[in-house]
Coordinates of C-alpha atoms in Angstrom, one line a residue:
X217 CA 122.7 216.7 192.0
X218 CA 119.1 215.5 191.8
X219 CA 116.4 214.9 194.4
X220 CA 116.9 211.1 194.1
X221 CA 120.5 211.5 195.5
X222 CA 119.4 213.4 198.6
X223 CA 118.5 211.5 201.7
X224 CA 116.9 212.4 205.1
X225 CA 115.8 216.0 205.8
X226 CA 117.3 217.7 202.7
X227 CA 115.3 215.3 200.6
X228 CA 112.1 216.2 202.5
X229 CA 112.9 220.0 202.2
X230 CA 113.5 219.6 198.5
X231 CA 110.2 217.7 197.9
X232 CA 108.4 220.3 200.0
X233 CA 109.8 223.1 197.9
X234 CA 108.9 221.4 194.6
X235 CA 105.4 220.8 195.9
X236 CA 105.0 224.5 196.9
X237 CA 106.3 225.6 193.5
X238 CA 103.9 223.3 191.8
X239 CA 101.0 224.7 193.8
X240 CA 102.1 228.2 193.0
X241 CA 102.2 227.7 189.2
X242 CA 99.0 225.6 189.0
X243 CA 96.9 227.8 191.1
X244 CA 96.2 230.4 188.3
X245 CA 94.9 227.5 186.1
X246 CA 92.8 226.2 188.9
X247 CA 91.4 229.7 189.5
X248 CA 90.5 230.1 185.8
X249 CA 88.8 226.6 185.7
X250 CA 86.8 227.3 188.8
X251 CA 85.8 230.8 187.8
X252 CA 84.4 229.4 184.4
X253 CA 81.8 227.5 186.5
X254 CA 80.7 230.5 188.6
X255 CA 77.7 232.6 188.1
X256 CA 77.8 236.5 188.1
X257 CA 76.6 236.5 191.8
X258 CA 79.4 234.0 192.8
X259 CA 82.0 236.2 191.2
X260 CA 80.9 239.6 192.5
X261 CA 80.0 238.2 196.0
X262 CA 83.6 237.7 197.0
X263 CA 86.4 235.2 196.6
X264 CA 85.3 231.5 196.6
X265 CA 87.5 228.6 195.9
X266 CA 85.8 225.2 196.2
X267 CA 82.8 224.1 194.2
X268 CA 79.8 222.8 196.1
X269 CA 81.4 224.1 199.3
X270 CA 81.9 227.9 198.7
X271 CA 79.5 228.2 195.7
X272 CA 77.2 226.2 193.6
X273 CA 78.8 225.5 190.2
X274 CA 76.9 226.5 187.0
X275 CA 77.4 225.8 183.3
X276 CA 76.0 229.0 182.3
X277 CA 79.3 230.4 180.9
X278 CA 79.9 227.3 179.0
X279 CA 76.4 227.2 177.5
X280 CA 76.7 230.7 176.3
X281 CA 80.1 230.0 174.8
X282 CA 79.1 226.9 172.9
X283 CA 75.7 228.3 171.8
X284 CA 77.2 231.3 170.1
X285 CA 75.9 233.9 172.5
X286 CA 79.5 235.0 173.2
X287 CA 80.7 235.0 169.6
X288 CA 81.4 232.5 166.8
X289 CA 83.2 230.1 169.1
X290 CA 83.7 227.2 166.6
X291 CA 84.7 229.5 163.9
X292 CA 87.3 231.0 166.2
X293 CA 88.6 227.6 167.2
X294 CA 88.9 226.5 163.6
X295 CA 90.5 229.7 162.5
X296 CA 93.2 229.5 165.3
X297 CA 93.9 225.8 164.5
X298 CA 94.2 226.1 160.8
X299 CA 96.1 229.4 160.8
X300 CA 98.3 228.3 163.7
X301 CA 99.3 224.9 162.3
X302 CA 99.9 226.3 158.7
X303 CA 102.0 229.2 159.9
X304 CA 104.1 227.1 162.3
X305 CA 104.8 224.5 159.7
X306 CA 105.7 226.8 156.9
X307 CA 107.7 229.1 159.1
X308 CA 109.6 226.2 160.6
X309 CA 110.3 224.8 157.1
X310 CA 111.4 228.1 155.6
X311 CA 113.3 229.1 158.7
X312 CA 115.1 225.8 158.9
X313 CA 116.4 226.2 155.3
X314 CA 117.6 229.7 156.1
X315 CA 119.2 228.7 159.3
X316 CA 121.1 225.8 157.7
X317 CA 122.4 228.1 155.0
X318 CA 123.5 230.6 157.5
X319 CA 125.5 227.8 159.4
X320 CA 127.0 226.0 156.5
X321 CA 127.6 228.6 153.8
X322 CA 129.4 232.0 154.1
X323 CA 127.5 235.0 152.9
X324 CA 128.8 238.5 152.3
X325 CA 126.4 241.4 152.1
X326 CA 127.8 244.8 151.4
X327 CA 126.3 247.8 153.4
X328 CA 126.1 249.7 150.1
X329 CA 123.6 247.2 148.7
X330 CA 121.3 247.6 151.7
X331 CA 121.4 251.4 151.4
X332 CA 120.8 251.1 147.7
X333 CA 117.8 248.9 148.3
X334 CA 116.4 251.4 150.8
X335 CA 116.8 254.5 148.7
X336 CA 115.7 252.9 145.4
X337 CA 112.6 251.5 147.1
X338 CA 111.6 254.8 148.8
X339 CA 112.3 257.0 145.7
X340 CA 110.8 254.4 143.3
X341 CA 107.5 254.4 145.5
X342 CA 107.4 258.2 145.6
X343 CA 108.1 258.5 141.9
X344 CA 105.5 255.9 140.9
X345 CA 102.7 257.2 143.0
X346 CA 103.2 260.9 143.1
X347 CA 104.8 261.5 139.6
X348 CA 103.6 258.7 137.3
X349 CA 100.2 258.3 139.0
X350 CA 100.4 254.6 139.9
X351 CA 98.3 253.2 142.8
X352 CA 100.0 252.8 146.2
X353 CA 100.2 248.9 145.9
X354 CA 101.4 249.0 142.3
X355 CA 104.1 251.6 143.2
X356 CA 105.2 249.4 146.2
X357 CA 105.5 246.3 144.1
X358 CA 107.4 247.9 141.2
X359 CA 109.7 249.8 143.6
X360 CA 110.4 246.6 145.6
X361 CA 111.4 244.6 142.5
X362 CA 113.5 247.3 141.1
X363 CA 115.2 247.9 144.4
X364 CA 115.9 244.2 144.9
X365 CA 117.6 244.0 141.5
X366 CA 119.6 247.1 142.1
X367 CA 120.8 245.8 145.5
X368 CA 121.8 242.3 144.0
X369 CA 123.8 244.1 141.3
X370 CA 125.4 246.6 143.9
X371 CA 126.4 243.6 146.1
X372 CA 128.5 242.2 143.2
X373 CA 130.3 245.4 142.4
X374 CA 133.5 246.5 144.1
X375 CA 132.1 249.4 146.2
X376 CA 133.7 250.7 149.4
X377 CA 132.1 250.3 152.7
X378 CA 131.8 247.6 155.4
X379 CA 130.7 243.9 154.5
X380 CA 128.4 242.0 156.7
X381 CA 128.7 238.4 157.3
X382 CA 126.6 235.5 158.6
X383 CA 126.6 236.7 162.2
X384 CA 125.4 240.2 161.1
X385 CA 122.6 238.7 159.0
X386 CA 121.5 236.6 162.0
X387 CA 121.5 239.7 164.2
X388 CA 119.4 241.4 161.6
X389 CA 116.9 238.6 161.7
X390 CA 116.6 238.7 165.4
X391 CA 116.5 242.5 165.5
X392 CA 113.1 242.4 163.6
X393 CA 111.5 241.3 166.8
X394 CA 112.7 244.5 168.6
X395 CA 110.2 246.6 166.8
X396 CA 107.0 247.4 168.6
X397 CA 104.3 245.0 167.2
X398 CA 101.9 247.9 166.7
X399 CA 104.1 249.3 164.1
X400 CA 104.3 246.2 162.0
X401 CA 100.7 245.4 162.5
X402 CA 99.5 248.8 161.4
X403 CA 101.9 248.8 158.4
X404 CA 100.6 245.3 157.3
X405 CA 97.1 246.5 157.6
X406 CA 97.8 249.6 155.3
X407 CA 99.7 247.3 152.8
X408 CA 96.8 244.7 152.8
X409 CA 94.3 247.4 152.2
X410 CA 96.2 248.7 149.2
X411 CA 96.7 245.3 147.8
X412 CA 92.9 244.6 148.3
X413 CA 92.1 247.6 146.1
X414 CA 94.0 245.8 143.3
X415 CA 91.6 242.8 143.6
X416 CA 93.7 240.6 145.9
X417 CA 91.9 240.6 149.2
X418 CA 94.2 239.9 152.2
X419 CA 92.4 241.5 155.1
X420 CA 90.4 238.8 157.0
X421 CA 91.6 236.0 154.8
X422 CA 93.5 232.7 155.5
X423 CA 96.3 233.7 153.1
X424 CA 96.8 237.1 154.6
X425 CA 97.0 235.9 158.3
X426 CA 99.4 233.0 157.3
X427 CA 101.8 235.4 155.5
X428 CA 101.7 237.8 158.4
X429 CA 102.4 235.1 161.0
X430 CA 105.2 233.5 158.9
X431 CA 106.9 236.9 158.7
X432 CA 106.3 237.3 162.4
X433 CA 107.8 233.8 163.3
X434 CA 110.7 233.6 161.0
X435 CA 113.3 235.5 163.2
X436 CA 112.7 233.1 166.1
X437 CA 112.8 230.1 163.9
X438 CA 116.1 231.1 162.3
X439 CA 117.6 231.9 165.7
X440 CA 116.6 228.6 167.3
X441 CA 117.4 226.3 164.4
X442 CA 120.8 227.9 163.9
X443 CA 121.9 226.6 167.2
X444 CA 120.6 223.1 166.5
X445 CA 122.3 222.9 163.1
X446 CA 125.5 224.3 164.5
X447 CA 125.6 221.4 167.0
X448 CA 125.3 218.7 164.3
X449 CA 128.5 216.8 163.5
X450 CA 130.0 218.2 160.3
X451 CA 131.8 215.0 159.5
X452 CA 128.6 213.2 158.3
X453 CA 127.8 215.9 155.8
X454 CA 131.4 215.9 154.6
X455 CA 131.4 212.1 154.0
X456 CA 128.2 212.6 151.9
X457 CA 129.9 215.3 149.9
X458 CA 132.8 212.9 149.1
X459 CA 130.3 210.6 147.6
X460 CA 129.0 213.4 145.4
X461 CA 125.6 213.6 147.2
X462 CA 123.7 216.7 146.2
X463 CA 123.4 219.5 148.8
X464 CA 119.5 219.3 148.8
X465 CA 119.8 215.6 149.5
X466 CA 122.3 216.1 152.3
X467 CA 119.8 218.7 153.9
X468 CA 116.7 216.5 153.4
X469 CA 118.1 213.0 154.0
X470 CA 120.8 213.7 156.6
X471 CA 120.5 217.0 158.3
X472 CA 116.7 217.1 158.9
X473 CA 116.5 213.6 160.4
X474 CA 119.2 214.5 162.8
X475 CA 117.4 217.7 163.6
X476 CA 114.0 216.3 164.5
X477 CA 114.2 217.3 168.2
X478 CA 115.1 220.8 167.2
X479 CA 112.5 221.0 164.5
X480 CA 109.6 219.8 166.9
X481 CA 110.7 222.1 169.6
X482 CA 110.9 225.0 167.3
X483 CA 107.5 224.1 165.8
X484 CA 106.0 224.0 169.3
X485 CA 107.4 227.4 170.3
X486 CA 106.3 228.9 167.0
X487 CA 102.8 227.5 167.3
X488 CA 102.5 228.9 170.9
X489 CA 103.6 232.3 169.6
X490 CA 101.0 232.3 166.8
X491 CA 98.3 230.7 168.9
X492 CA 98.6 233.4 171.5
X493 CA 99.2 236.4 169.2
X494 CA 96.5 239.1 169.5
X495 CA 97.6 242.3 167.8
X496 CA 97.8 241.0 164.2
X497 CA 94.5 239.2 164.6
X498 CA 92.9 242.4 165.8
X499 CA 94.2 244.5 162.9
X500 CA 94.0 242.0 160.1
X501 CA 90.7 240.2 160.7
X502 CA 87.1 241.5 161.3
X503 CA 84.8 238.4 161.2
X504 CA 85.6 235.2 159.3
X505 CA 89.3 234.5 160.4
X506 CA 89.2 235.9 163.9
X507 CA 91.2 233.8 166.3
X508 CA 90.6 232.7 169.9
X509 CA 92.5 235.7 171.5
X510 CA 90.0 238.0 169.9
X511 CA 87.2 235.8 171.3
X512 CA 88.7 236.0 174.8
X513 CA 89.2 239.7 174.7
X514 CA 85.6 240.3 173.6
X515 CA 84.0 238.5 176.6
X516 CA 82.6 241.7 178.2
X517 CA 79.5 243.8 178.1
X518 CA 78.3 247.2 179.0
X519 CA 78.3 246.0 182.6
X520 CA 82.0 245.5 182.6
X521 CA 84.3 242.4 182.4
X522 CA 82.3 239.2 182.8
X523 CA 85.1 237.0 184.3
X524 CA 83.1 233.8 184.2
X525 CA 82.8 234.1 180.4
X526 CA 86.4 235.2 180.1
X527 CA 87.6 232.3 182.1
X528 CA 85.6 229.8 180.0
X529 CA 87.0 231.2 176.7
X530 CA 90.5 231.5 178.1
X531 CA 90.4 227.8 179.3
X532 CA 89.5 226.7 175.8
X533 CA 92.4 228.7 174.5
X534 CA 94.9 227.3 177.1
X535 CA 94.0 223.5 176.9
X536 CA 95.3 222.8 173.4
X537 CA 98.7 224.2 174.3
X538 CA 98.8 222.3 177.5
X539 CA 97.9 219.1 175.7
X540 CA 100.7 219.7 173.1
X541 CA 103.2 220.5 175.8
X542 CA 102.3 217.3 177.7
X543 CA 102.7 215.2 174.5
X544 CA 106.0 216.8 173.8
X545 CA 107.3 216.1 177.3
X546 CA 106.1 212.5 177.1
X547 CA 108.0 212.0 173.9
X548 CA 111.1 213.5 175.4
X549 CA 110.9 211.3 178.4
X550 CA 110.3 208.2 176.3
X551 CA 113.4 209.0 174.3
X552 CA 111.7 209.1 170.9
X553 CA 113.1 212.5 170.2
X554 CA 116.4 212.1 172.0
X555 CA 117.1 209.0 170.0
X556 CA 116.5 210.6 166.7
X557 CA 120.0 211.9 166.3
X558 CA 121.3 208.3 166.8

């Protein structure tokens, strides 16, 4: 039942409820926008709501933000845009391929191969660093390669133990988001530091941030795209297989065009996660590639939190996501995405 089917008093009550809910959800945005035009006196002097009535608006916070007094604003915007778009595109592309494979092809991973990877990687690192005298980064790299080869060989052998299927693999992907982010961020910082000592700088670089955010976003992409691919009609792909169409052409020429709504929705969600992410940017950047959340968090001084500056910076960080959400909803309403499956 929708509001259009209601008549009389129920329709009026429903419209009133929607209006109240809209005011409730939009008021925080209004408060941030209004606060960005206040001075320090207007903020500390008590709550004021209406410009030119309760207080005299000022562009002080915006002038300080754009002039660079509050940090490298334009560098932060460019860094957030470049890193966010690159990470979201690559994570969506890689995750879509992984999700499609997990939906259409059966996989069997023996628990013994996973245990072999863990023990070989750990023992290989300890042996390489503490016995053979290799650096930490070199020991990690060699141990990882050897452990990967051993686990692949072990998975092909007839060894006892449980065998994990596609559902277990998907659960493993999603479970990566259960770890506290501080653990992953700190581990990445240590690994990037060791790799930097080998001559490959990753801390405060474009490549380092993109790699971190791809790894951060892949579990969500795989989880979301799996449901989209599972809902697609299998008959179309089977008809293409009868005509001896290669698997890669089926994926790129048939599956992806039918999955455009899912791809765009997943891209938007991934971009929102990356755009708003704070902890990785705090640990893995220090100047050149700092993103907007770092700029927002840095809008304070020895006098405390300066809410007029925080509001101006936060509004800049919010507006792009609001525009993209509005464009996506407009496309959905016009049927451009809904008609892609047809």
